[in-house]
Structures are given as C-alpha cells and as structure tokens.
C-alpha cells in the first residue's frame, strides 16, 4: 500500500513536550512531502496556531489543507474555507450555564481565536501552549455563535461529571471528549476529526485506505478509526493504543512521527 496522505495531530504527537518540532520529524515530513505525500495537520487548535506550525515544517503550499478546532473547520493555506460546522446555536447558552454551574473556566471560539470572561492561571497556560492570546469579554452570552466550547479545569473528576451531564442532555446534538486530561471539549455532532478527515479525503478523491492518521488522545480516536492506517504514538492514552493499527516505539519527544514516515511511507521509495 502506498499512502497518499499523512494526517498528524500536533500536541503530544508531532510536537515535543516543549512545543518544538524535532529535526528528525521535520526532515522526514519534508522528504515524504517531496515524494508526493500530502501532509495534513489535524488539531484542536485555532487556525493561526496551526498555520504557524506548518510554516515551521517548511512545506507550506497554497493548495494544501489543514483541519482545525478538532474537526469543526477545514481551510486551505490561502485562507479559503471548505468545511465549517459550529455548535448548534440553540444550546450554546445552556452549555455556558453548565460551565458556570460547575465553576470551570469556559472558552468559546470564533474564527480569530479564543474568547474568555476572565484570565486565570489555567487560561494563561492554555494561551502559552497555543501561542494565541485570548480575547477577554464581559459576558460570553453576548456571543450567539461558537465553533466549539472548551471547559478548562484541574479537577478531572469534575470534568468527567460534566461530560456525563452533557451527554445525558445533548448526546444527539454534540460530541463531548477530552483533548487533554484537563480540557473537556464540546463540538457539533456533525464535527470531529474523523468527520472532517472523511470530508477532506472525499474532496481530494483519496481513499481512506491510502491515509495514515497519527494521534494520542480521545479527540484523535475518530480520525484513527477512519484512516486505513490508524497510528497511536506510544505516549497515547491506553484506549487509543488499543484501537490503533500500529503503536510507535518512539514517543513524541523521540520523533515518533519520523518513525511512522520511515516505516510506512519512505520505505516505498
């Protein structure tokens, strides 16, 4: 099988823990790209944060696409949008109320980035990870649209209770998952990394069997399940490793992405 597309999660997969990209990963990605493999970043991050990483990879092409907001948006590098699936407007105020009820930090998202009511140590950490400054507003309920919502809190058990609560109320309208242990995210039922990847694959006329998807966390399970070769980085959550076709020997700090490229893509050249 010759794989035509390589889909990469960013945090804890492509990126080292210090948010850098290893020289080995960059070299392997550039070589795979030069052989005709489409490299697609698929992340929960906002668009600007992803395009900054693509520039660092040195493979930016106006005809390439990336998936942002955990699968709610697909853009090309010229800024054109081909897929956009925000949260249902009717339940957004209720999701804000749930966040307030549980006393967690609530983050809304528009096409420019992150929106919060207050800056806390948790939202500051998030801004540092994403390298995107949040917009601070008086009342999140003044917004009638959001691409997704993220609940940011240190108490994982509380977030797990929130997840159960939201699923009980709105399972037919939203996808609810952890992107990191302290980040609980809510997207439209019509949006996740797998749905977006399927849309992009059809758009580009690429069969799913010709796709490798690499990730580590619960938000990645949808694309790992969809791809012909679903790969879990070895530092992935156990549930993700169990469902993957392959688990890397190297973790995100050891150029695990380069391992995947050398094993499954460059071997054919």
PDB file of C-alpha atoms in Angstrom:
ATOM      1  CA  UNK A   1       0.000   0.000   0.000  1.00  0.00           C
ATOM      2  CA  UNK A   2       1.328   3.422  -0.980  1.00  0.00           C
ATOM      3  CA  UNK A   3      -0.075   6.041   1.368  1.00  0.00           C
ATOM      4  CA  UNK A   4      -1.058   9.337  -0.243  1.00  0.00           C
ATOM      5  CA  UNK A   5      -1.918  11.345   2.884  1.00  0.00           C
ATOM      6  CA  UNK A   6      -0.380  11.617   6.343  1.00  0.00           C
ATOM      7  CA  UNK A   7      -2.611  13.250   8.957  1.00  0.00           C
ATOM      8  CA  UNK A   8      -0.913  14.493  12.127  1.00  0.00           C
ATOM      9  CA  UNK A   9      -2.181  15.645  15.462  1.00  0.00           C
ATOM     10  CA  UNK A  10       0.029  18.354  16.951  1.00  0.00           C
ATOM     11  CA  UNK A  11       0.198  18.360  20.745  1.00  0.00           C
ATOM     12  CA  UNK A  12       1.778  15.262  22.310  1.00  0.00           C
ATOM     13  CA  UNK A  13       2.166  13.765  18.814  1.00  0.00           C
ATOM     14  CA  UNK A  14       4.089  15.924  16.341  1.00  0.00           C
ATOM     15  CA  UNK A  15       5.315  18.385  18.969  1.00  0.00           C
ATOM     16  CA  UNK A  16       7.785  17.661  21.758  1.00  0.00           C
ATOM     17  CA  UNK A  17       6.646  18.478  25.280  1.00  0.00           C
ATOM     18  CA  UNK A  18       8.385  21.859  24.965  1.00  0.00           C
ATOM     19  CA  UNK A  19       6.206  22.518  21.852  1.00  0.00           C
ATOM     20  CA  UNK A  20       9.157  22.334  19.470  1.00  0.00           C
ATOM     21  CA  UNK A  21       9.389  20.084  16.392  1.00  0.00           C
ATOM     22  CA  UNK A  22      12.346  17.758  16.272  1.00  0.00           C
ATOM     23  CA  UNK A  23      14.830  17.963  13.414  1.00  0.00           C
ATOM     24  CA  UNK A  24      14.132  14.296  12.593  1.00  0.00           C
ATOM     25  CA  UNK A  25      10.390  14.936  12.338  1.00  0.00           C
ATOM     26  CA  UNK A  26      10.899  17.961  10.089  1.00  0.00           C
ATOM     27  CA  UNK A  27      13.350  16.096   7.844  1.00  0.00           C
ATOM     28  CA  UNK A  28      11.044  13.073   7.470  1.00  0.00           C
ATOM     29  CA  UNK A  29       7.976  15.222   6.815  1.00  0.00           C
ATOM     30  CA  UNK A  30       9.791  17.250   4.165  1.00  0.00           C
ATOM     31  CA  UNK A  31      11.088  14.110   2.469  1.00  0.00           C
ATOM     32  CA  UNK A  32       7.638  12.470   2.458  1.00  0.00           C
ATOM     33  CA  UNK A  33       6.125  15.660   1.100  1.00  0.00           C
ATOM     34  CA  UNK A  34       8.758  15.853  -1.649  1.00  0.00           C
ATOM     35  CA  UNK A  35       7.749  12.324  -2.711  1.00  0.00           C
ATOM     36  CA  UNK A  36       4.142  13.482  -3.156  1.00  0.00           C
ATOM     37  CA  UNK A  37       2.615  12.597   0.213  1.00  0.00           C
ATOM     38  CA  UNK A  38       0.034  15.130   1.341  1.00  0.00           C
ATOM     39  CA  UNK A  39       0.803  16.263   4.905  1.00  0.00           C
ATOM     40  CA  UNK A  40      -2.319  17.407   6.772  1.00  0.00           C
ATOM     41  CA  UNK A  41      -2.241  18.864  10.271  1.00  0.00           C
ATOM     42  CA  UNK A  42      -5.392  17.987  12.204  1.00  0.00           C
ATOM     43  CA  UNK A  43      -5.558  19.699  15.594  1.00  0.00           C
ATOM     44  CA  UNK A  44      -7.866  21.092  18.230  1.00  0.00           C
ATOM     45  CA  UNK A  45      -6.007  24.362  17.962  1.00  0.00           C
ATOM     46  CA  UNK A  46      -7.246  27.514  16.240  1.00  0.00           C
ATOM     47  CA  UNK A  47      -6.284  28.159  12.627  1.00  0.00           C
ATOM     48  CA  UNK A  48      -3.487  30.685  13.256  1.00  0.00           C
ATOM     49  CA  UNK A  49      -1.726  28.375  15.680  1.00  0.00           C
ATOM     50  CA  UNK A  50      -1.738  25.580  13.083  1.00  0.00           C
ATOM     51  CA  UNK A  51      -0.500  27.707  10.188  1.00  0.00           C
ATOM     52  CA  UNK A  52       2.414  28.853  12.353  1.00  0.00           C
ATOM     53  CA  UNK A  53       3.455  25.199  12.771  1.00  0.00           C
ATOM     54  CA  UNK A  54       3.028  24.434   9.055  1.00  0.00           C
ATOM     55  CA  UNK A  55       5.425  27.290   8.289  1.00  0.00           C
ATOM     56  CA  UNK A  56       7.965  25.782  10.667  1.00  0.00           C
ATOM     57  CA  UNK A  57       7.686  22.472   8.800  1.00  0.00           C
ATOM     58  CA  UNK A  58       8.696  24.200   5.574  1.00  0.00           C
ATOM     59  CA  UNK A  59       6.017  22.522   3.473  1.00  0.00           C
ATOM     60  CA  UNK A  60       3.527  25.370   3.099  1.00  0.00           C
ATOM     61  CA  UNK A  61       1.655  25.249  -0.206  1.00  0.00           C
ATOM     62  CA  UNK A  62      -1.420  27.299  -1.033  1.00  0.00           C
ATOM     63  CA  UNK A  63      -3.151  24.159  -2.310  1.00  0.00           C
ATOM     64  CA  UNK A  64      -2.699  22.270   0.978  1.00  0.00           C
ATOM     65  CA  UNK A  65      -5.380  21.980   3.653  1.00  0.00           C
ATOM     66  CA  UNK A  66      -5.458  21.734   7.422  1.00  0.00           C
ATOM     67  CA  UNK A  67      -8.136  20.745   9.929  1.00  0.00           C
ATOM     68  CA  UNK A  68      -8.617  22.944  12.994  1.00  0.00           C
ATOM     69  CA  UNK A  69     -10.869  23.213  16.062  1.00  0.00           C
ATOM     70  CA  UNK A  70     -10.822  19.402  16.445  1.00  0.00           C
ATOM     71  CA  UNK A  71     -12.588  18.874  13.147  1.00  0.00           C
ATOM     72  CA  UNK A  72     -15.080  21.739  13.011  1.00  0.00           C
ATOM     73  CA  UNK A  73     -13.172  23.689  10.321  1.00  0.00           C
ATOM     74  CA  UNK A  74     -11.136  22.884   7.199  1.00  0.00           C
ATOM     75  CA  UNK A  75      -9.207  25.640   5.401  1.00  0.00           C
ATOM     76  CA  UNK A  76      -6.566  25.825   2.712  1.00  0.00           C
ATOM     77  CA  UNK A  77      -3.401  27.814   3.279  1.00  0.00           C
ATOM     78  CA  UNK A  78      -4.801  30.726   1.268  1.00  0.00           C
ATOM     79  CA  UNK A  79      -7.498  31.056   3.918  1.00  0.00           C
ATOM     80  CA  UNK A  80     -10.362  29.606   1.905  1.00  0.00           C
ATOM     81  CA  UNK A  81     -12.848  27.576   3.911  1.00  0.00           C
ATOM     82  CA  UNK A  82     -14.300  24.292   2.655  1.00  0.00           C
ATOM     83  CA  UNK A  83     -15.866  22.927   5.861  1.00  0.00           C
ATOM     84  CA  UNK A  84     -17.410  24.743   8.816  1.00  0.00           C
ATOM     85  CA  UNK A  85     -19.627  23.139  11.436  1.00  0.00           C
ATOM     86  CA  UNK A  86     -20.090  25.262  14.606  1.00  0.00           C
ATOM     87  CA  UNK A  87     -22.003  24.321  17.737  1.00  0.00           C
ATOM     88  CA  UNK A  88     -25.797  24.443  17.484  1.00  0.00           C
ATOM     89  CA  UNK A  89     -26.795  27.994  18.426  1.00  0.00           C
ATOM     90  CA  UNK A  90     -29.808  26.927  20.481  1.00  0.00           C
ATOM     91  CA  UNK A  91     -27.761  25.058  23.089  1.00  0.00           C
ATOM     92  CA  UNK A  92     -24.743  27.385  23.361  1.00  0.00           C
ATOM     93  CA  UNK A  93     -26.246  29.460  26.223  1.00  0.00           C
ATOM     94  CA  UNK A  94     -27.096  26.237  28.052  1.00  0.00           C
ATOM     95  CA  UNK A  95     -23.531  24.943  27.662  1.00  0.00           C
ATOM     96  CA  UNK A  96     -22.250  28.224  29.099  1.00  0.00           C
ATOM     97  CA  UNK A  97     -24.663  27.806  32.027  1.00  0.00           C
ATOM     98  CA  UNK A  98     -23.345  24.286  32.670  1.00  0.00           C
ATOM     99  CA  UNK A  99     -19.782  25.600  32.780  1.00  0.00           C
ATOM    100  CA  UNK A 100     -20.796  28.285  35.252  1.00  0.00           C
ATOM    101  CA  UNK A 101     -22.706  25.772  37.360  1.00  0.00           C
ATOM    102  CA  UNK A 102     -19.580  23.615  37.720  1.00  0.00           C
ATOM    103  CA  UNK A 103     -17.294  26.606  38.276  1.00  0.00           C
ATOM    104  CA  UNK A 104     -14.819  25.835  35.477  1.00  0.00           C
ATOM    105  CA  UNK A 105     -13.074  28.135  33.001  1.00  0.00           C
ATOM    106  CA  UNK A 106     -15.155  28.416  29.818  1.00  0.00           C
ATOM    107  CA  UNK A 107     -13.542  29.091  26.449  1.00  0.00           C
ATOM    108  CA  UNK A 108     -15.533  29.949  23.323  1.00  0.00           C
ATOM    109  CA  UNK A 109     -14.014  30.110  19.834  1.00  0.00           C
ATOM    110  CA  UNK A 110     -14.539  32.214  16.752  1.00  0.00           C
ATOM    111  CA  UNK A 111     -12.500  32.258  13.541  1.00  0.00           C
ATOM    112  CA  UNK A 112      -9.957  34.594  15.146  1.00  0.00           C
ATOM    113  CA  UNK A 113      -9.314  32.543  18.265  1.00  0.00           C
ATOM    114  CA  UNK A 114     -10.283  32.102  21.908  1.00  0.00           C
ATOM    115  CA  UNK A 115     -12.830  34.095  23.936  1.00  0.00           C
ATOM    116  CA  UNK A 116     -12.967  34.062  27.753  1.00  0.00           C
ATOM    117  CA  UNK A 117     -14.596  36.074  30.533  1.00  0.00           C
ATOM    118  CA  UNK A 118     -11.510  36.169  32.713  1.00  0.00           C
ATOM    119  CA  UNK A 119      -7.828  35.317  32.601  1.00  0.00           C
ATOM    120  CA  UNK A 120      -6.867  32.661  35.132  1.00  0.00           C
ATOM    121  CA  UNK A 121      -3.740  30.599  35.626  1.00  0.00           C
ATOM    122  CA  UNK A 122      -5.409  27.865  33.571  1.00  0.00           C
ATOM    123  CA  UNK A 123      -6.304  30.116  30.644  1.00  0.00           C
ATOM    124  CA  UNK A 124      -2.817  31.633  30.778  1.00  0.00           C
ATOM    125  CA  UNK A 125      -1.322  28.146  30.482  1.00  0.00           C
ATOM    126  CA  UNK A 126      -3.610  27.453  27.533  1.00  0.00           C
ATOM    127  CA  UNK A 127      -2.509  30.661  25.826  1.00  0.00           C
ATOM    128  CA  UNK A 128       1.115  29.636  26.313  1.00  0.00           C
ATOM    129  CA  UNK A 129       0.508  26.199  24.797  1.00  0.00           C
ATOM    130  CA  UNK A 130      -1.367  27.538  21.785  1.00  0.00           C
ATOM    131  CA  UNK A 131       0.689  30.730  21.394  1.00  0.00           C
ATOM    132  CA  UNK A 132      -2.576  32.618  20.886  1.00  0.00           C
ATOM    133  CA  UNK A 133      -3.809  35.438  23.131  1.00  0.00           C
ATOM    134  CA  UNK A 134      -7.404  35.127  24.335  1.00  0.00           C
ATOM    135  CA  UNK A 135      -9.944  37.904  23.907  1.00  0.00           C
ATOM    136  CA  UNK A 136     -11.495  38.867  27.263  1.00  0.00           C
ATOM    137  CA  UNK A 137     -15.175  39.881  27.231  1.00  0.00           C
ATOM    138  CA  UNK A 138     -17.722  40.864  29.872  1.00  0.00           C
ATOM    139  CA  UNK A 139     -20.272  38.140  29.157  1.00  0.00           C
ATOM    140  CA  UNK A 140     -19.913  35.056  26.971  1.00  0.00           C
ATOM    141  CA  UNK A 141     -23.654  35.055  26.473  1.00  0.00           C
ATOM    142  CA  UNK A 142     -23.276  38.107  24.265  1.00  0.00           C
ATOM    143  CA  UNK A 143     -21.987  35.629  21.678  1.00  0.00           C
ATOM    144  CA  UNK A 144     -24.621  33.643  19.825  1.00  0.00           C
ATOM    145  CA  UNK A 145     -22.092  31.516  17.915  1.00  0.00           C
ATOM    146  CA  UNK A 146     -19.051  29.440  18.814  1.00  0.00           C
ATOM    147  CA  UNK A 147     -17.135  26.907  16.762  1.00  0.00           C
ATOM    148  CA  UNK A 148     -16.626  24.804  19.890  1.00  0.00           C
ATOM    149  CA  UNK A 149     -16.533  25.169  23.650  1.00  0.00           C
ATOM    150  CA  UNK A 150     -13.703  24.071  25.941  1.00  0.00           C
ATOM    151  CA  UNK A 151     -14.023  23.594  29.688  1.00  0.00           C
ATOM    152  CA  UNK A 152     -10.633  24.126  31.301  1.00  0.00           C
ATOM    153  CA  UNK A 153     -10.156  22.874  34.859  1.00  0.00           C
ATOM    154  CA  UNK A 154      -7.669  20.980  37.045  1.00  0.00           C
ATOM    155  CA  UNK A 155     -10.223  18.642  38.657  1.00  0.00           C
ATOM    156  CA  UNK A 156     -10.562  15.780  36.179  1.00  0.00           C
ATOM    157  CA  UNK A 157     -13.365  14.115  38.146  1.00  0.00           C
ATOM    158  CA  UNK A 158     -15.436  17.277  37.905  1.00  0.00           C
ATOM    159  CA  UNK A 159     -14.880  17.414  34.151  1.00  0.00           C
ATOM    160  CA  UNK A 160     -15.882  13.750  33.856  1.00  0.00           C
ATOM    161  CA  UNK A 161     -19.144  14.524  35.673  1.00  0.00           C
ATOM    162  CA  UNK A 162     -19.718  17.421  33.284  1.00  0.00           C
ATOM    163  CA  UNK A 163     -19.128  15.104  30.345  1.00  0.00           C
ATOM    164  CA  UNK A 164     -21.761  12.686  31.641  1.00  0.00           C
ATOM    165  CA  UNK A 165     -24.149  15.572  32.285  1.00  0.00           C
ATOM    166  CA  UNK A 166     -23.775  17.000  28.774  1.00  0.00           C
ATOM    167  CA  UNK A 167     -24.097  13.593  27.106  1.00  0.00           C
ATOM    168  CA  UNK A 168     -27.269  12.941  29.089  1.00  0.00           C
ATOM    169  CA  UNK A 169     -28.778  16.222  27.893  1.00  0.00           C
ATOM    170  CA  UNK A 170     -27.435  16.663  24.363  1.00  0.00           C
ATOM    171  CA  UNK A 171     -25.997  13.396  23.082  1.00  0.00           C
ATOM    172  CA  UNK A 172     -27.967  13.790  19.847  1.00  0.00           C
ATOM    173  CA  UNK A 173     -26.532  17.273  19.225  1.00  0.00           C
ATOM    174  CA  UNK A 174     -22.881  17.256  20.318  1.00  0.00           C
ATOM    175  CA  UNK A 175     -19.656  15.283  20.561  1.00  0.00           C
ATOM    176  CA  UNK A 176     -18.014  15.569  24.003  1.00  0.00           C
ATOM    177  CA  UNK A 177     -14.456  14.387  24.614  1.00  0.00           C
ATOM    178  CA  UNK A 178     -11.166  15.111  26.376  1.00  0.00           C
ATOM    179  CA  UNK A 179      -8.401  16.565  24.218  1.00  0.00           C
ATOM    180  CA  UNK A 180      -6.114  16.691  27.266  1.00  0.00           C
ATOM    181  CA  UNK A 181      -6.809  15.417  30.791  1.00  0.00           C
ATOM    182  CA  UNK A 182      -7.885  18.907  31.921  1.00  0.00           C
ATOM    183  CA  UNK A 183      -9.573  20.024  28.672  1.00  0.00           C
ATOM    184  CA  UNK A 184     -13.138  18.865  28.030  1.00  0.00           C
ATOM    185  CA  UNK A 185     -14.368  19.913  24.599  1.00  0.00           C
ATOM    186  CA  UNK A 186     -17.808  20.078  23.020  1.00  0.00           C
ATOM    187  CA  UNK A 187     -18.377  20.178  19.251  1.00  0.00           C
ATOM    188  CA  UNK A 188     -21.346  19.801  16.983  1.00  0.00           C
ATOM    189  CA  UNK A 189     -22.428  16.203  16.435  1.00  0.00           C
ATOM    190  CA  UNK A 190     -21.556  16.853  12.785  1.00  0.00           C
ATOM    191  CA  UNK A 191     -17.931  17.673  13.600  1.00  0.00           C
ATOM    192  CA  UNK A 192     -14.937  15.727  14.844  1.00  0.00           C
ATOM    193  CA  UNK A 193     -11.529  14.813  13.435  1.00  0.00           C
ATOM    194  CA  UNK A 194     -12.889  11.726  11.708  1.00  0.00           C
ATOM    195  CA  UNK A 195     -15.800  13.519  10.048  1.00  0.00           C
ATOM    196  CA  UNK A 196     -13.513  16.298   8.848  1.00  0.00           C
ATOM    197  CA  UNK A 197     -10.906  13.859   7.556  1.00  0.00           C
ATOM    198  CA  UNK A 198     -13.539  11.905   5.641  1.00  0.00           C
ATOM    199  CA  UNK A 199     -14.827  15.154   4.125  1.00  0.00           C
ATOM    200  CA  UNK A 200     -11.326  16.224   3.074  1.00  0.00           C
ATOM    201  CA  UNK A 201     -10.472  12.778   1.697  1.00  0.00           C
ATOM    202  CA  UNK A 202     -13.614  12.792  -0.453  1.00  0.00           C
ATOM    203  CA  UNK A 203     -12.885  16.370  -1.532  1.00  0.00           C
ATOM    204  CA  UNK A 204      -9.391  15.337  -2.671  1.00  0.00           C
ATOM    205  CA  UNK A 205     -10.541  11.952  -4.058  1.00  0.00           C
ATOM    206  CA  UNK A 206      -8.327   9.972  -1.710  1.00  0.00           C
ATOM    207  CA  UNK A 207      -9.466   6.584  -0.442  1.00  0.00           C
ATOM    208  CA  UNK A 208      -9.340   6.128   3.318  1.00  0.00           C
ATOM    209  CA  UNK A 209      -7.094   3.083   2.842  1.00  0.00           C
ATOM    210  CA  UNK A 210      -4.487   5.480   1.441  1.00  0.00           C
ATOM    211  CA  UNK A 211      -4.409   7.562   4.643  1.00  0.00           C
ATOM    212  CA  UNK A 212      -2.275   7.312   7.782  1.00  0.00           C
ATOM    213  CA  UNK A 213      -3.541   9.219  10.824  1.00  0.00           C
ATOM    214  CA  UNK A 214      -1.367   9.677  13.910  1.00  0.00           C
ATOM    215  CA  UNK A 215      -2.585  10.877  17.318  1.00  0.00           C
ATOM    216  CA  UNK A 216      -2.567  10.342  21.056  1.00  0.00           C
ATOM    217  CA  UNK A 217      -5.812  11.348  22.781  1.00  0.00           C
ATOM    218  CA  UNK A 218      -9.572  10.878  22.768  1.00  0.00           C
ATOM    219  CA  UNK A 219     -10.149  13.631  20.210  1.00  0.00           C
ATOM    220  CA  UNK A 220      -7.897  11.676  17.821  1.00  0.00           C
ATOM    221  CA  UNK A 221      -9.840   8.414  18.027  1.00  0.00           C
ATOM    222  CA  UNK A 222     -12.251   9.479  15.288  1.00  0.00           C
ATOM    223  CA  UNK A 223      -9.525  10.002  12.663  1.00  0.00           C
ATOM    224  CA  UNK A 224      -7.507   6.980  13.831  1.00  0.00           C
ATOM    225  CA  UNK A 225     -10.607   4.831  13.392  1.00  0.00           C
ATOM    226  CA  UNK A 226     -11.360   6.300   9.941  1.00  0.00           C
ATOM    227  CA  UNK A 227      -7.879   6.064   8.405  1.00  0.00           C
ATOM    228  CA  UNK A 228      -6.667   2.930   6.665  1.00  0.00           C
ATOM    229  CA  UNK A 229      -3.636   3.009   8.970  1.00  0.00           C
ATOM    230  CA  UNK A 230      -4.505   4.411  12.377  1.00  0.00           C
ATOM    231  CA  UNK A 231      -1.398   5.056  14.469  1.00  0.00           C
ATOM    232  CA  UNK A 232      -1.110   5.803  18.173  1.00  0.00           C
ATOM    233  CA  UNK A 233       2.044   7.497  19.388  1.00  0.00           C
ATOM    234  CA  UNK A 234       3.400   5.363  22.251  1.00  0.00           C
ATOM    235  CA  UNK A 235       2.625   8.051  24.839  1.00  0.00           C
ATOM    236  CA  UNK A 236      -1.056   7.899  23.788  1.00  0.00           C
ATOM    237  CA  UNK A 237      -3.947   7.093  26.078  1.00  0.00           C
ATOM    238  CA  UNK A 238      -4.390   3.334  26.516  1.00  0.00           C
ATOM    239  CA  UNK A 239      -7.798   3.340  24.804  1.00  0.00           C
ATOM    240  CA  UNK A 240      -6.241   4.950  21.728  1.00  0.00           C
ATOM    241  CA  UNK A 241      -3.392   2.445  21.614  1.00  0.00           C
ATOM    242  CA  UNK A 242      -5.868  -0.424  21.826  1.00  0.00           C
ATOM    243  CA  UNK A 243      -7.823   0.767  18.778  1.00  0.00           C
ATOM    244  CA  UNK A 244      -4.800   1.671  16.627  1.00  0.00           C
ATOM    245  CA  UNK A 245      -3.377  -0.482  13.834  1.00  0.00           C
ATOM    246  CA  UNK A 246       0.131   0.433  14.953  1.00  0.00           C
ATOM    247  CA  UNK A 247       1.696   1.866  18.119  1.00  0.00           C
ATOM    248  CA  UNK A 248       5.032   3.623  17.726  1.00  0.00           C
ATOM    249  CA  UNK A 249       8.125   2.575  19.635  1.00  0.00           C
ATOM    250  CA  UNK A 250       9.191   6.243  19.973  1.00  0.00           C
ATOM    251  CA  UNK A 251       7.186   8.820  21.887  1.00  0.00           C
ATOM    252  CA  UNK A 252       6.518  12.437  20.904  1.00  0.00           C
ATOM    253  CA  UNK A 253       9.855  13.512  22.400  1.00  0.00           C
ATOM    254  CA  UNK A 254      11.712  10.852  20.392  1.00  0.00           C
ATOM    255  CA  UNK A 255      10.468  11.759  16.878  1.00  0.00           C
ATOM    256  CA  UNK A 256       7.669   9.199  16.786  1.00  0.00           C
ATOM    257  CA  UNK A 257       6.251  10.852  13.644  1.00  0.00           C
ATOM    258  CA  UNK A 258       9.540  10.277  11.830  1.00  0.00           C
ATOM    259  CA  UNK A 259       9.315   6.603  12.838  1.00  0.00           C
ATOM    260  CA  UNK A 260       5.899   6.345  11.176  1.00  0.00           C
ATOM    261  CA  UNK A 261       7.067   8.083   7.994  1.00  0.00           C
ATOM    262  CA  UNK A 262      10.176   5.923   7.666  1.00  0.00           C
ATOM    263  CA  UNK A 263       8.273   2.700   8.344  1.00  0.00           C
ATOM    264  CA  UNK A 264       5.174   3.216   6.214  1.00  0.00           C
ATOM    265  CA  UNK A 265       5.911   5.912   3.596  1.00  0.00           C
ATOM    266  CA  UNK A 266       9.589   6.291   2.705  1.00  0.00           C
ATOM    267  CA  UNK A 267      10.151   2.521   2.546  1.00  0.00           C
ATOM    268  CA  UNK A 268       8.347   2.532  -0.806  1.00  0.00           C
ATOM    269  CA  UNK A 269      10.890   4.891  -2.412  1.00  0.00           C
TER     270      UNK A 269
END
